[in-house]
Tab-separated table of C-alpha atoms and ligand atoms in Angstrom:
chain	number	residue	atom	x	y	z
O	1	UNK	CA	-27.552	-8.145	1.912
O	2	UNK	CA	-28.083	-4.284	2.439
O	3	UNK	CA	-31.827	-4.461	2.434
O	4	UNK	CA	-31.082	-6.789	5.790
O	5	UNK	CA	-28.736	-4.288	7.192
O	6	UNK	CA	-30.833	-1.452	6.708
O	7	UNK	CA	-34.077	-3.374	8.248
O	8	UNK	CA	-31.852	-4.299	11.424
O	9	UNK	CA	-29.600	-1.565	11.319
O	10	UNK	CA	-30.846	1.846	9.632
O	11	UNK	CA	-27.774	3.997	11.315
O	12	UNK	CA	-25.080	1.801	10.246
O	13	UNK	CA	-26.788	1.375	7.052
O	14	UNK	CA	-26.886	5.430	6.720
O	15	UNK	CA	-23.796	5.382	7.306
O	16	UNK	CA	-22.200	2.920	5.334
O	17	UNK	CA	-24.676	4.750	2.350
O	18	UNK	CA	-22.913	7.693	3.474
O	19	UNK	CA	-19.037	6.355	3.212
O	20	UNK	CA	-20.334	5.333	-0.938
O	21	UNK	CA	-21.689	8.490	-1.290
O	22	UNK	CA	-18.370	10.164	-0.197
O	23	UNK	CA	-15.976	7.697	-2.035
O	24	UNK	CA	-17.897	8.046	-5.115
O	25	UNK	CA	-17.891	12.030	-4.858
O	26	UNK	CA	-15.050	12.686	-4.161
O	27	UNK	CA	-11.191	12.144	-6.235
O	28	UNK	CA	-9.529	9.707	-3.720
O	29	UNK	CA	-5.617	10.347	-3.781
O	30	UNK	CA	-4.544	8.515	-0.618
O	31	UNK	CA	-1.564	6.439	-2.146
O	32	UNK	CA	-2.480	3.113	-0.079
O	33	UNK	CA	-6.367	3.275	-0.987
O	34	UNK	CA	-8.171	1.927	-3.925
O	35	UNK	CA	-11.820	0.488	-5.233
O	36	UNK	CA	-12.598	-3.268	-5.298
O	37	UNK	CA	-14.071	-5.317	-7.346
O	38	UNK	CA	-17.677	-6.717	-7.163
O	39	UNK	CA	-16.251	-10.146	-7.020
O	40	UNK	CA	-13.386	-9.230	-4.464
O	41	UNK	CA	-16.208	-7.693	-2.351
O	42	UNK	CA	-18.630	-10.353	-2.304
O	43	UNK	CA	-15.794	-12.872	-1.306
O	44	UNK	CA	-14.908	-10.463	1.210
O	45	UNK	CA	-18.467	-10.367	2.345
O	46	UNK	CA	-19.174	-14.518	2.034
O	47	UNK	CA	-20.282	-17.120	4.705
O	48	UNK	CA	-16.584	-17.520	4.951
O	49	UNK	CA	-16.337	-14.723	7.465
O	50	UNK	CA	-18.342	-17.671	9.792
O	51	UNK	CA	-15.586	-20.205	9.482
O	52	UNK	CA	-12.373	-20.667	12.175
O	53	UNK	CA	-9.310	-22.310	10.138
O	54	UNK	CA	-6.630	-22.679	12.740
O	55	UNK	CA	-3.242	-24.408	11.161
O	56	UNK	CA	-2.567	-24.854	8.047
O	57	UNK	CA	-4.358	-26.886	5.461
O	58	UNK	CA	-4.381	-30.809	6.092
O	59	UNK	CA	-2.878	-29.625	9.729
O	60	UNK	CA	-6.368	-27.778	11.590
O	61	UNK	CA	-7.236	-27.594	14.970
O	62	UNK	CA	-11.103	-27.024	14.325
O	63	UNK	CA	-13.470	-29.901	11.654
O	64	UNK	CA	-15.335	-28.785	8.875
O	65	UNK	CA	-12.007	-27.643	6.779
O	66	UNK	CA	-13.187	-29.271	3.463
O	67	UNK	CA	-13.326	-25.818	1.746
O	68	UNK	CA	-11.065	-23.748	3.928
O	69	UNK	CA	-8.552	-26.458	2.925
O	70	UNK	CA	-9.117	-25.584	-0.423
O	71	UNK	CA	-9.410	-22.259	-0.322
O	72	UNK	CA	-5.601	-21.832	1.310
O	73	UNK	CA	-4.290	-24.015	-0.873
O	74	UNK	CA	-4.857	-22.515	-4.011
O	75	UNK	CA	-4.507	-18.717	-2.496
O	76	UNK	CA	-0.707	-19.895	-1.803
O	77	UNK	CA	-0.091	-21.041	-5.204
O	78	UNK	CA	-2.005	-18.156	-6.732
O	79	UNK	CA	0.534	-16.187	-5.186
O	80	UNK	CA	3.660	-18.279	-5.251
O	81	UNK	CA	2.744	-18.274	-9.357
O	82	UNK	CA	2.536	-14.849	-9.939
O	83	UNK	CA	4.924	-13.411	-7.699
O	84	UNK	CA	7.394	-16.513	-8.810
O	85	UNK	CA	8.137	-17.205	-5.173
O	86	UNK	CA	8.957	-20.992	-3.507
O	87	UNK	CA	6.553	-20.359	-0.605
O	88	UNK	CA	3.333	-18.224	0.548
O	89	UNK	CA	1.618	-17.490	3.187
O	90	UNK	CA	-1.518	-15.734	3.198
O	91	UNK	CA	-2.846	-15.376	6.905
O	92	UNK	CA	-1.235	-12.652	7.742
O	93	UNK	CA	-4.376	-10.145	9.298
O	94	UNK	CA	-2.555	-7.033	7.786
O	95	UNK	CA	1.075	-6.191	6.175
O	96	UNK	CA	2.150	-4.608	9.922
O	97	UNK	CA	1.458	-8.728	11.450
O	98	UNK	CA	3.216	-9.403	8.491
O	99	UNK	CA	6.518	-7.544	8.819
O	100	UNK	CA	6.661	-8.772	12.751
O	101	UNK	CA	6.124	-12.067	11.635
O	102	UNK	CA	9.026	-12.133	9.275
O	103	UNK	CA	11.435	-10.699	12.548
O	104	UNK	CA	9.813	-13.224	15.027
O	105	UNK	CA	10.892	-15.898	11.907
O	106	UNK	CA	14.729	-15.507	11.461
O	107	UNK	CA	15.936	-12.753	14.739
O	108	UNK	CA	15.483	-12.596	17.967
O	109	UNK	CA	14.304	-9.924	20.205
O	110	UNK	CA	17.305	-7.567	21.247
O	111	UNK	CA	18.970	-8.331	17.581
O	112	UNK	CA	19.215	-5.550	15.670
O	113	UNK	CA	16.842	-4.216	12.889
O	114	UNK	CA	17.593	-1.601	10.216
O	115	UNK	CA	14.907	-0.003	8.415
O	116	UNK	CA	13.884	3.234	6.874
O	117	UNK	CA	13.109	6.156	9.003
O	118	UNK	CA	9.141	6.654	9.008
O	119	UNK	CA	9.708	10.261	8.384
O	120	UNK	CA	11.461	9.801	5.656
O	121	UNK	CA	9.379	7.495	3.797
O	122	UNK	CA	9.480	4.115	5.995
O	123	UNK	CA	6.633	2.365	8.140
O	124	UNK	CA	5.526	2.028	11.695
O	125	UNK	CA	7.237	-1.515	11.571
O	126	UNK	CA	10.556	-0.755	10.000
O	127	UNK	CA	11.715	-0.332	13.695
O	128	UNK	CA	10.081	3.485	13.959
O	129	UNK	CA	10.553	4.864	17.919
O	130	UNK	CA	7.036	4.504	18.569
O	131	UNK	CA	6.455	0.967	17.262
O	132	UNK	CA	6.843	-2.327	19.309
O	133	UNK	CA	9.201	-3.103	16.641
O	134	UNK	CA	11.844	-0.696	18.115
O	135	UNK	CA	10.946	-2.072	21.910
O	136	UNK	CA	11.377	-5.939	20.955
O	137	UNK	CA	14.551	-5.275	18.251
O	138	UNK	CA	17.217	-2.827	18.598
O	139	UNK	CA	16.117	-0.380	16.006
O	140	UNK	CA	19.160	1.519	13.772
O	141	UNK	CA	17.172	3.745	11.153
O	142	UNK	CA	18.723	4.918	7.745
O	143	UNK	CA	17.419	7.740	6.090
O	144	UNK	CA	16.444	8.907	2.274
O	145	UNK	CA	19.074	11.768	0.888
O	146	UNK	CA	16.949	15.182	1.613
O	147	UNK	CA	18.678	16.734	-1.521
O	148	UNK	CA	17.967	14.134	-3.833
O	149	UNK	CA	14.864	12.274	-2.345
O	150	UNK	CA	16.751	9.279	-3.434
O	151	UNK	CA	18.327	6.246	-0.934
O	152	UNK	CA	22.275	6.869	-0.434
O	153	UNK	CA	23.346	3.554	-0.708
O	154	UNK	CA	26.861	4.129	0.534
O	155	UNK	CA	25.186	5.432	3.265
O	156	UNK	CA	22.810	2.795	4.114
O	157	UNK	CA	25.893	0.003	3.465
O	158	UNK	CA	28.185	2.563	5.931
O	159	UNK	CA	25.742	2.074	8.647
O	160	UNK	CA	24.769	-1.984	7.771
O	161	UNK	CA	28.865	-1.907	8.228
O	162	UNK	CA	29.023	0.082	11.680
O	163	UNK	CA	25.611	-1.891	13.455
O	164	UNK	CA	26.136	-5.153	11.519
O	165	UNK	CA	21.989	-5.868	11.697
O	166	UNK	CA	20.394	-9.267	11.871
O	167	UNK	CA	17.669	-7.781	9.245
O	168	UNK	CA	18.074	-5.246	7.151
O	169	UNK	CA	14.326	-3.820	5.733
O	170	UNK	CA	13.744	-2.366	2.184
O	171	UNK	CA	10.455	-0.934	1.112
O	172	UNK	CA	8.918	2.098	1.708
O	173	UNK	CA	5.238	3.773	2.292
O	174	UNK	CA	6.227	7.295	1.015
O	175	UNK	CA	9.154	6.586	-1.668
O	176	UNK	CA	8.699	7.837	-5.215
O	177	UNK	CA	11.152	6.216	-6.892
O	178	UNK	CA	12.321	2.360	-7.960
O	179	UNK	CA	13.720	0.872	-5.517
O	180	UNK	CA	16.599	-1.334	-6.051
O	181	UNK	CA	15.624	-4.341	-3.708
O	182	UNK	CA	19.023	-6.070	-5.438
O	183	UNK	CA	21.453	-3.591	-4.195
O	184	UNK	CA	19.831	-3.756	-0.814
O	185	UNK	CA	19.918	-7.757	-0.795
O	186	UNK	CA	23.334	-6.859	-1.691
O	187	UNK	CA	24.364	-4.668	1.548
O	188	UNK	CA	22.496	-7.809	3.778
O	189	UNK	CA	24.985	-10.446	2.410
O	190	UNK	CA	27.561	-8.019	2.740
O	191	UNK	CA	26.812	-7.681	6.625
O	192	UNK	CA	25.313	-11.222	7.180
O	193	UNK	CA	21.808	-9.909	7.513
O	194	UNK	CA	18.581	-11.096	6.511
O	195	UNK	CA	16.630	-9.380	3.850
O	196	UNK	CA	12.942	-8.500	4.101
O	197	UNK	CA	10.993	-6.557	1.601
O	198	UNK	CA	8.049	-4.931	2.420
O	199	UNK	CA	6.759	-4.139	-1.257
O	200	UNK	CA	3.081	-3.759	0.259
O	201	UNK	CA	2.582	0.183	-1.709
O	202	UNK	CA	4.430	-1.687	-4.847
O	203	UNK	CA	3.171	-5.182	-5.071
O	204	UNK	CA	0.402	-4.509	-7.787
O	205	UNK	CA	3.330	-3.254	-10.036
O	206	UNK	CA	5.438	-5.881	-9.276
O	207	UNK	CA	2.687	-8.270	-10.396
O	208	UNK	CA	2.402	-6.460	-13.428
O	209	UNK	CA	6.741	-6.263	-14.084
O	210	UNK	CA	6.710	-2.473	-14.536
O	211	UNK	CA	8.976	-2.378	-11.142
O	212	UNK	CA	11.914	-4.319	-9.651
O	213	UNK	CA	11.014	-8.028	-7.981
O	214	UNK	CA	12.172	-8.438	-4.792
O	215	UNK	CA	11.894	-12.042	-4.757
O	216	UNK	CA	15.364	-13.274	-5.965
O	217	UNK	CA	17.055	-10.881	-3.738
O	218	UNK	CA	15.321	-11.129	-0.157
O	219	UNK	CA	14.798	-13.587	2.069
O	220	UNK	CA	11.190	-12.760	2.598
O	221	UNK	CA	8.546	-10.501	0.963
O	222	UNK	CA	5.935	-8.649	2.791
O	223	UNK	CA	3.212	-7.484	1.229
O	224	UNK	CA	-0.537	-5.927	2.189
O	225	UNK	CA	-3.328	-6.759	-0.671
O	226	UNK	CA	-5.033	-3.702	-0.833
O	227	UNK	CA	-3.098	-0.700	-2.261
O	228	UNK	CA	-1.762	-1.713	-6.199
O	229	UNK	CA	-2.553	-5.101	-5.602
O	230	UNK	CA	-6.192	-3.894	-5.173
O	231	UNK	CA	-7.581	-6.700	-3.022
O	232	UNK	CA	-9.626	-6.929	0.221
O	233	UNK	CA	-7.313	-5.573	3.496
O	234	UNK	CA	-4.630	-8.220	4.245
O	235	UNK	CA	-1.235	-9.061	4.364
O	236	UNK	CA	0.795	-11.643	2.689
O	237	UNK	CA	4.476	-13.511	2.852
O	238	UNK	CA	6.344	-14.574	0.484
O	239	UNK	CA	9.707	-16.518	1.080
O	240	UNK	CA	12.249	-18.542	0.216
O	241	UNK	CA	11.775	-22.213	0.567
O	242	UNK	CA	14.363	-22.259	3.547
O	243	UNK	CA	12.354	-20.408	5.373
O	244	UNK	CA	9.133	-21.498	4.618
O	245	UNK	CA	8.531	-23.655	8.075
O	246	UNK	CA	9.850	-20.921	10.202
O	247	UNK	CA	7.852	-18.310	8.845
O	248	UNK	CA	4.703	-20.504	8.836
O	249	UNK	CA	5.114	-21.077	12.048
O	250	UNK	CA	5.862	-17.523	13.128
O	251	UNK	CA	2.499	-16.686	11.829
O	252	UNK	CA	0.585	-19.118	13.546
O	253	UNK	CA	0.579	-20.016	16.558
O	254	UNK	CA	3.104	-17.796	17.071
O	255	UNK	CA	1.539	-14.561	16.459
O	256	UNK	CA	-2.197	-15.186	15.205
O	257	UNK	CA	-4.805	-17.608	16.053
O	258	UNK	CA	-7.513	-18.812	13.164
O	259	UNK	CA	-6.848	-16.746	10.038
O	260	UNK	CA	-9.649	-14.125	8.664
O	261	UNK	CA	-11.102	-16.999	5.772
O	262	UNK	CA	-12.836	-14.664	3.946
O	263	UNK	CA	-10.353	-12.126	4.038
O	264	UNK	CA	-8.024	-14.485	2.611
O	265	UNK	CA	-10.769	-15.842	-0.078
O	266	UNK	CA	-10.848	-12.699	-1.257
O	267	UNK	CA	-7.237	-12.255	-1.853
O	268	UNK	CA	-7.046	-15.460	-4.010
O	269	UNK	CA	-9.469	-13.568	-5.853
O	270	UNK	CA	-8.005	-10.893	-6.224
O	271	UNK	CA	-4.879	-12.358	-7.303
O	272	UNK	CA	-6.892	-14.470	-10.277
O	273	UNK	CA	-7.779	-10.866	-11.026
O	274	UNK	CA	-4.349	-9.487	-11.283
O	275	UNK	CA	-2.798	-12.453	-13.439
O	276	UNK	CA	-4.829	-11.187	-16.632
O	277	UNK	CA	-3.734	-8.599	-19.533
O	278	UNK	CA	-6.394	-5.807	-17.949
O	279	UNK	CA	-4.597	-5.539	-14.276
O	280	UNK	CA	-1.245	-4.841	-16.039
O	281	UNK	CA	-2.604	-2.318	-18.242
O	282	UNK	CA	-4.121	-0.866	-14.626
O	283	UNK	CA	-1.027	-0.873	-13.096
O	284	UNK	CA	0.835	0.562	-16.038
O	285	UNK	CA	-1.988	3.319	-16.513
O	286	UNK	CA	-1.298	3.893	-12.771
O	287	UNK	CA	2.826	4.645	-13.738
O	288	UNK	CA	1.461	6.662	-16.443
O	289	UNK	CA	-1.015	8.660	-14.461
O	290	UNK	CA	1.482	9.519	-11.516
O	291	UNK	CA	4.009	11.111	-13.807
O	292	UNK	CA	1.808	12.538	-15.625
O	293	UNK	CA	0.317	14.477	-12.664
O	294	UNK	CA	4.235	14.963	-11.479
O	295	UNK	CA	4.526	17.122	-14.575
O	296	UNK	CA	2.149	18.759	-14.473
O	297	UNK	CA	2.196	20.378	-10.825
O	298	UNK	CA	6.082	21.004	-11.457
O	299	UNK	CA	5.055	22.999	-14.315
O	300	UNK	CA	2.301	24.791	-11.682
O	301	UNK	CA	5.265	25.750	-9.532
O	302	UNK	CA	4.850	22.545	-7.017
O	303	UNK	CA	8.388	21.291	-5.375
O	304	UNK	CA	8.266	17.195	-6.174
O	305	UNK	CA	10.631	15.131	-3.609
O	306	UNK	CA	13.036	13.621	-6.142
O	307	UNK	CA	12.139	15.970	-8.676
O	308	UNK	CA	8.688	12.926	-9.925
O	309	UNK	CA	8.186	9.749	-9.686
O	310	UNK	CA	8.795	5.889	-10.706
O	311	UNK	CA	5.515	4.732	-9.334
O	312	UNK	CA	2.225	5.331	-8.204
O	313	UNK	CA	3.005	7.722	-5.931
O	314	UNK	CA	4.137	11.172	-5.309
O	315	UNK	CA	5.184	13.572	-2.158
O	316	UNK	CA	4.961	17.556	-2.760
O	317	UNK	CA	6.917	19.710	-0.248
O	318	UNK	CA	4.792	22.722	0.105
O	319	UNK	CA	7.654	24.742	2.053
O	320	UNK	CA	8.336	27.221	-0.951
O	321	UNK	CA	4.334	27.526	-0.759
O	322	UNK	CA	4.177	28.772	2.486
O	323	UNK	CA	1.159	26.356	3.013
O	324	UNK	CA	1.423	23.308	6.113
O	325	UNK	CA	0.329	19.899	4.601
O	326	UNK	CA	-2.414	19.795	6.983
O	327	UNK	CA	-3.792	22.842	6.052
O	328	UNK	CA	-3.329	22.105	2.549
O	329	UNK	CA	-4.918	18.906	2.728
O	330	UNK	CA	-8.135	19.711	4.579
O	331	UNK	CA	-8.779	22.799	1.462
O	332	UNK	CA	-8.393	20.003	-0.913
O	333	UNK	CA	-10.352	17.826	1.276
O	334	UNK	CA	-13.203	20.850	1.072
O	335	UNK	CA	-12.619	21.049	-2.961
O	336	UNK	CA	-13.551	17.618	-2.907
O	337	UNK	CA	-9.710	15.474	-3.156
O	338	UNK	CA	-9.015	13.622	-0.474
O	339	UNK	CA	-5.188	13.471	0.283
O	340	UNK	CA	-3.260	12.963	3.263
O	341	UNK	CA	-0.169	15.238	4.854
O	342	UNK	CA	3.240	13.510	5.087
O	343	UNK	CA	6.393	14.520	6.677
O	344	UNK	CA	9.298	15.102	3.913
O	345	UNK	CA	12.722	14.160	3.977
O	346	UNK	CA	14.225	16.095	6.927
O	347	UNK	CA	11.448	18.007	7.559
O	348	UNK	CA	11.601	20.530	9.974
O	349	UNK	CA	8.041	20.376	10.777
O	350	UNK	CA	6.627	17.753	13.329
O	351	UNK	CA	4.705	14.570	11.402
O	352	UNK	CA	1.424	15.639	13.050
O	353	UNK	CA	2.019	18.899	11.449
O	354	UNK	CA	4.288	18.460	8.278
O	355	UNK	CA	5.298	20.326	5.578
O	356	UNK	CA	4.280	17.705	2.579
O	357	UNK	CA	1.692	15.925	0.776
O	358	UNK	CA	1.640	12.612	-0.377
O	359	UNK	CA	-0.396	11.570	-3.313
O	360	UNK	CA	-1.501	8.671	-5.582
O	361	UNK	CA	-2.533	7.131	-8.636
O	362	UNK	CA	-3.969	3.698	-7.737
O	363	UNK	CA	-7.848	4.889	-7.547
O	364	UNK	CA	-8.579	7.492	-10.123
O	365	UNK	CA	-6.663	5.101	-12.240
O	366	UNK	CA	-9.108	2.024	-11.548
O	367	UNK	CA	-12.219	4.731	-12.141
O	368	UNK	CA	-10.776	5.031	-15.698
O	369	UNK	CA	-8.966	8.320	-15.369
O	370	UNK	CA	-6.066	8.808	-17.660
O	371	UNK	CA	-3.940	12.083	-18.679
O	372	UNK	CA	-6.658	14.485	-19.258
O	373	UNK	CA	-8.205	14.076	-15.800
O	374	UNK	CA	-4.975	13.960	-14.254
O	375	UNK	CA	-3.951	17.684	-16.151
O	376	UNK	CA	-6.797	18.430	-14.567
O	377	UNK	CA	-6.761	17.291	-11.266
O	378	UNK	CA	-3.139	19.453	-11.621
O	379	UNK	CA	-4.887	22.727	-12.309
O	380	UNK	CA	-6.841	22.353	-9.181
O	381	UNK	CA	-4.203	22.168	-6.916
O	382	UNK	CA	-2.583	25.005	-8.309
O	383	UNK	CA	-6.170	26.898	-7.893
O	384	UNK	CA	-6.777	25.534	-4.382
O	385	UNK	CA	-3.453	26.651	-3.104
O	386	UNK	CA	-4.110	30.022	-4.656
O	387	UNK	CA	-7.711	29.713	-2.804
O	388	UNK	CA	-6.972	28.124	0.476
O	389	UNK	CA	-9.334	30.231	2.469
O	390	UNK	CA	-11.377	31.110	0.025
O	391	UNK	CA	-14.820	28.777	0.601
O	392	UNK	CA	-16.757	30.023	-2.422
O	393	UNK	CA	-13.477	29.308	-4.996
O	394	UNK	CA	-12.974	25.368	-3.034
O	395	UNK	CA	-17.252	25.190	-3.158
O	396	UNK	CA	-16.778	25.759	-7.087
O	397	UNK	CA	-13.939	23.250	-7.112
O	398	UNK	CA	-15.896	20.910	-5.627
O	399	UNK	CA	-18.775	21.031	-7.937
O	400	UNK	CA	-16.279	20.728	-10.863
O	401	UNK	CA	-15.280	17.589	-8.899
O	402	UNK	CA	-18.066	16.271	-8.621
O	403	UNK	CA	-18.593	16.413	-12.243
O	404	UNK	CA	-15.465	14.969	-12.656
O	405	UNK	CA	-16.718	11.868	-10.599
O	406	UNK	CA	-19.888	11.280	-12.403
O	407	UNK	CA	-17.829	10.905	-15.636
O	408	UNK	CA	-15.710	8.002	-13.851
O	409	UNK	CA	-18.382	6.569	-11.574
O	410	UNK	CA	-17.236	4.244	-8.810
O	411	UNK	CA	-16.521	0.781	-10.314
O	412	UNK	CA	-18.391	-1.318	-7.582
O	413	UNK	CA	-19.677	-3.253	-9.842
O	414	UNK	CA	-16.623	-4.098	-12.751
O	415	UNK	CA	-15.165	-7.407	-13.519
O	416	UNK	CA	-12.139	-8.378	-14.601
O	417	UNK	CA	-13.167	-11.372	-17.184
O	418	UNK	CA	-11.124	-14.175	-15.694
O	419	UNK	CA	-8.288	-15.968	-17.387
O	420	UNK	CA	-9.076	-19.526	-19.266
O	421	UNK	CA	-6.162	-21.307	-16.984
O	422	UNK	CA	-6.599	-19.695	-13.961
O	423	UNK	CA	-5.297	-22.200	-11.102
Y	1	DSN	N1	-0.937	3.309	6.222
Y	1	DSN	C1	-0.317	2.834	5.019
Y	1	DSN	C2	-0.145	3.901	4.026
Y	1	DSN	O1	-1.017	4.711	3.891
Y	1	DSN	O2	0.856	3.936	3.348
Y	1	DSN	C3	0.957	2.157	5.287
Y	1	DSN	O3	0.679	0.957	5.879
């Protein structure tokens, strides 16, 4: 397939060559990013991408649905199976359709929404200012402790009290800790309020039972299928059977035309991949990883929001550093670990500008690095923030990174052995 891109198109090949090169050489610690596998990328890459599926299986507006029929069907009960869920739906182009497909299924616009703040942790479509989700619902926001890092639950049930919301959101894209989807499902009944979980950082460890389900205490489950869950980029919905129809229909027609068919072959891939023994030792290795790298920069003098982590993730507030994320991040970037800034809880920095760092586990762990590398990895961001403007100390740190890399090489090409009753 690349030979014929690089005869028709040398610059795109370049720089697709280029984009390898770079996530091979360098240590990727972007929380929601992660490396495929060969089979989830050839899916991804099939003579699906040539097919229109409009509808639902047995119910299409376009012939030739023999395999597309197929395909759906067994996606949805790949992931009803392993998530334990009554229904799925697996059109969804991306986890942010995904979340506005779960409002447009049980509120209306002008109800009112309540989900995190995105500066403290939440998404664009938890009803942030900027999002269309604030313009369409009337947004109330709740907000992570900033002394503990931690939810406030008689907080968040003090304000589900005061706004009584139509949908109350839990899930998180910067949020270090478990998160205790039953208390929130909780709060909703409490208030009469629909519960959706957006799990779409966490799914992969859901899968895998090393955190909470939210599936027996929301109403529906959002998901993407590329962080944890380490699939091609997509969203998902789970829900309960109740709202199965509305939340089919929500999707399409009422927000999406013909779903992406090989994005969605790729996720039932994906998810035969994550229903075996060697995904839950990933995920686990990815729990194992992240606090191990929490130690170890609190022992280099780095602040941790919440003091660690419960998951894959971690956010450092660099304030007691004297070092802006941004500024931090591009030194790493040059040393060859590629991060991204991230506001902290009440941060008095703007987001474009903030005063943390959030980091993850989910792609150095599927390259095979385990506590060693990430004691390492720990050292160097001690000896990068010591360095920040020095080039020749971040050029040495990026050889040593380098070296790093070619011990772990990019698994483009591993496969998880299937399972002998996979559906
Ligand atoms: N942009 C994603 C992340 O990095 O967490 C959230 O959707």
């Amino acid at each position: 397939m690349l030979s014929a891109l690089e005869k028709y198109d040398p610059q795109i090949y370049e720089l697709l060559n280029q984009e390898k090169a770079r996530q091979s050489g360098s240590i990727r610690l972007i929380a929601s990013e992660n490396y495929v596998s060969k089979a989830v990328l050839q899916a991804t890459g099939s003579c699906m991408t040539n097919k229109y599926a409009e509808g639902y299986p047995g119910k299409r507006y376009y012939e030739g649905q023999q395999v597309t029929d197929l395909i759906e069907t067994i996606t949805c009960q790949r992931a009803k199976k392993i998530f334990n869920a009554d229904h799925a739906n697996v059109q969804s182009y991306s986890g942010s359709v995904a979340n506005i497909a779960a409002y447009s299924a049980l509120i209306e616009p002008g109800d009112t929404i309540m989900g995190l703040s995105l500066t403290y942790g939440g998404h664009l479509t938890h009803g942030w200012k900027a999002s269309f989700t604030s313009k369409v619902y009337n947004s109330v926001q709740y907000e992570v402790d900033p002394d503990t890092g931690r939810f406030d639950f008689n907080k968040i049930e003090e304000l589900a009290k005061k706004h009584r919301p139509k949908m109350i959101v839990s899930g998180a894209t910067a949020y270090c800790r478990e998160i205790d989807f039953a208390k929130f499902g909780e709060i909703a009944k409490s208030v009469g309020a629909y519960h959706l979980s957006d799990i779409a950082h966490i799914s992969g460890l859901v899968i895998a039972g090393i955190h909470q389900s939210p599936v027996p205490h929301s109403d529906i489950v959002s998901t993407t299928t590329h962080k944890t869950l380490r699939g091609p980029r997509g969203g998902m919905l789970l829900c309960k059977k109740e709202h199965a129809k509305a939340l089919d229909v929500a999707v399409f027609p009422g927000l999406q035309g013909g779903p992406h068919m090989h994005t969605m072959t790729a996720i039932a891939v994906a998810l035969a991949e994550a229903d075996t023994d060697e995904f839950i030792n990933y995920a686990k290795q990815i729990v194992i990883n992240a606090k191990r790298l929490a130690e170890k920069l609190m022992e280099h003098g780095f602040d941790l929001v919440s003091g660690g982590t419960d998951n894959h993730l971690m956010l450092i507030d660099l304030r007691s550093k004297n070092i802006p994320g941004k500024i931090y991040a591009k030194a790493l970037g040059r040393a060859g670990i590629v991060t991204n800034y991230n506001t902290i809880p009440n941060d008095p920095a703007p987001p474009f500008n903030p005063s943390g760092l959030r980091i993850g586990t989910p792609a150095i762990t599927t390259r095979g690095m385990k506590e060693e590398q990430m004691d390492q990895i720990a050292a160097v961001f001690k000896r990068v923030a010591e360095n920040i403007q020095n080039e020749a100390v971040l050029e040495e740190i990026r050889k040593e990174m380098l070296l790093l890399c070619s011990h772990f090489p990019v698994p483009d090409h591993f496969i998880i052995p299937p399972k002998k009753n996979v559906i």
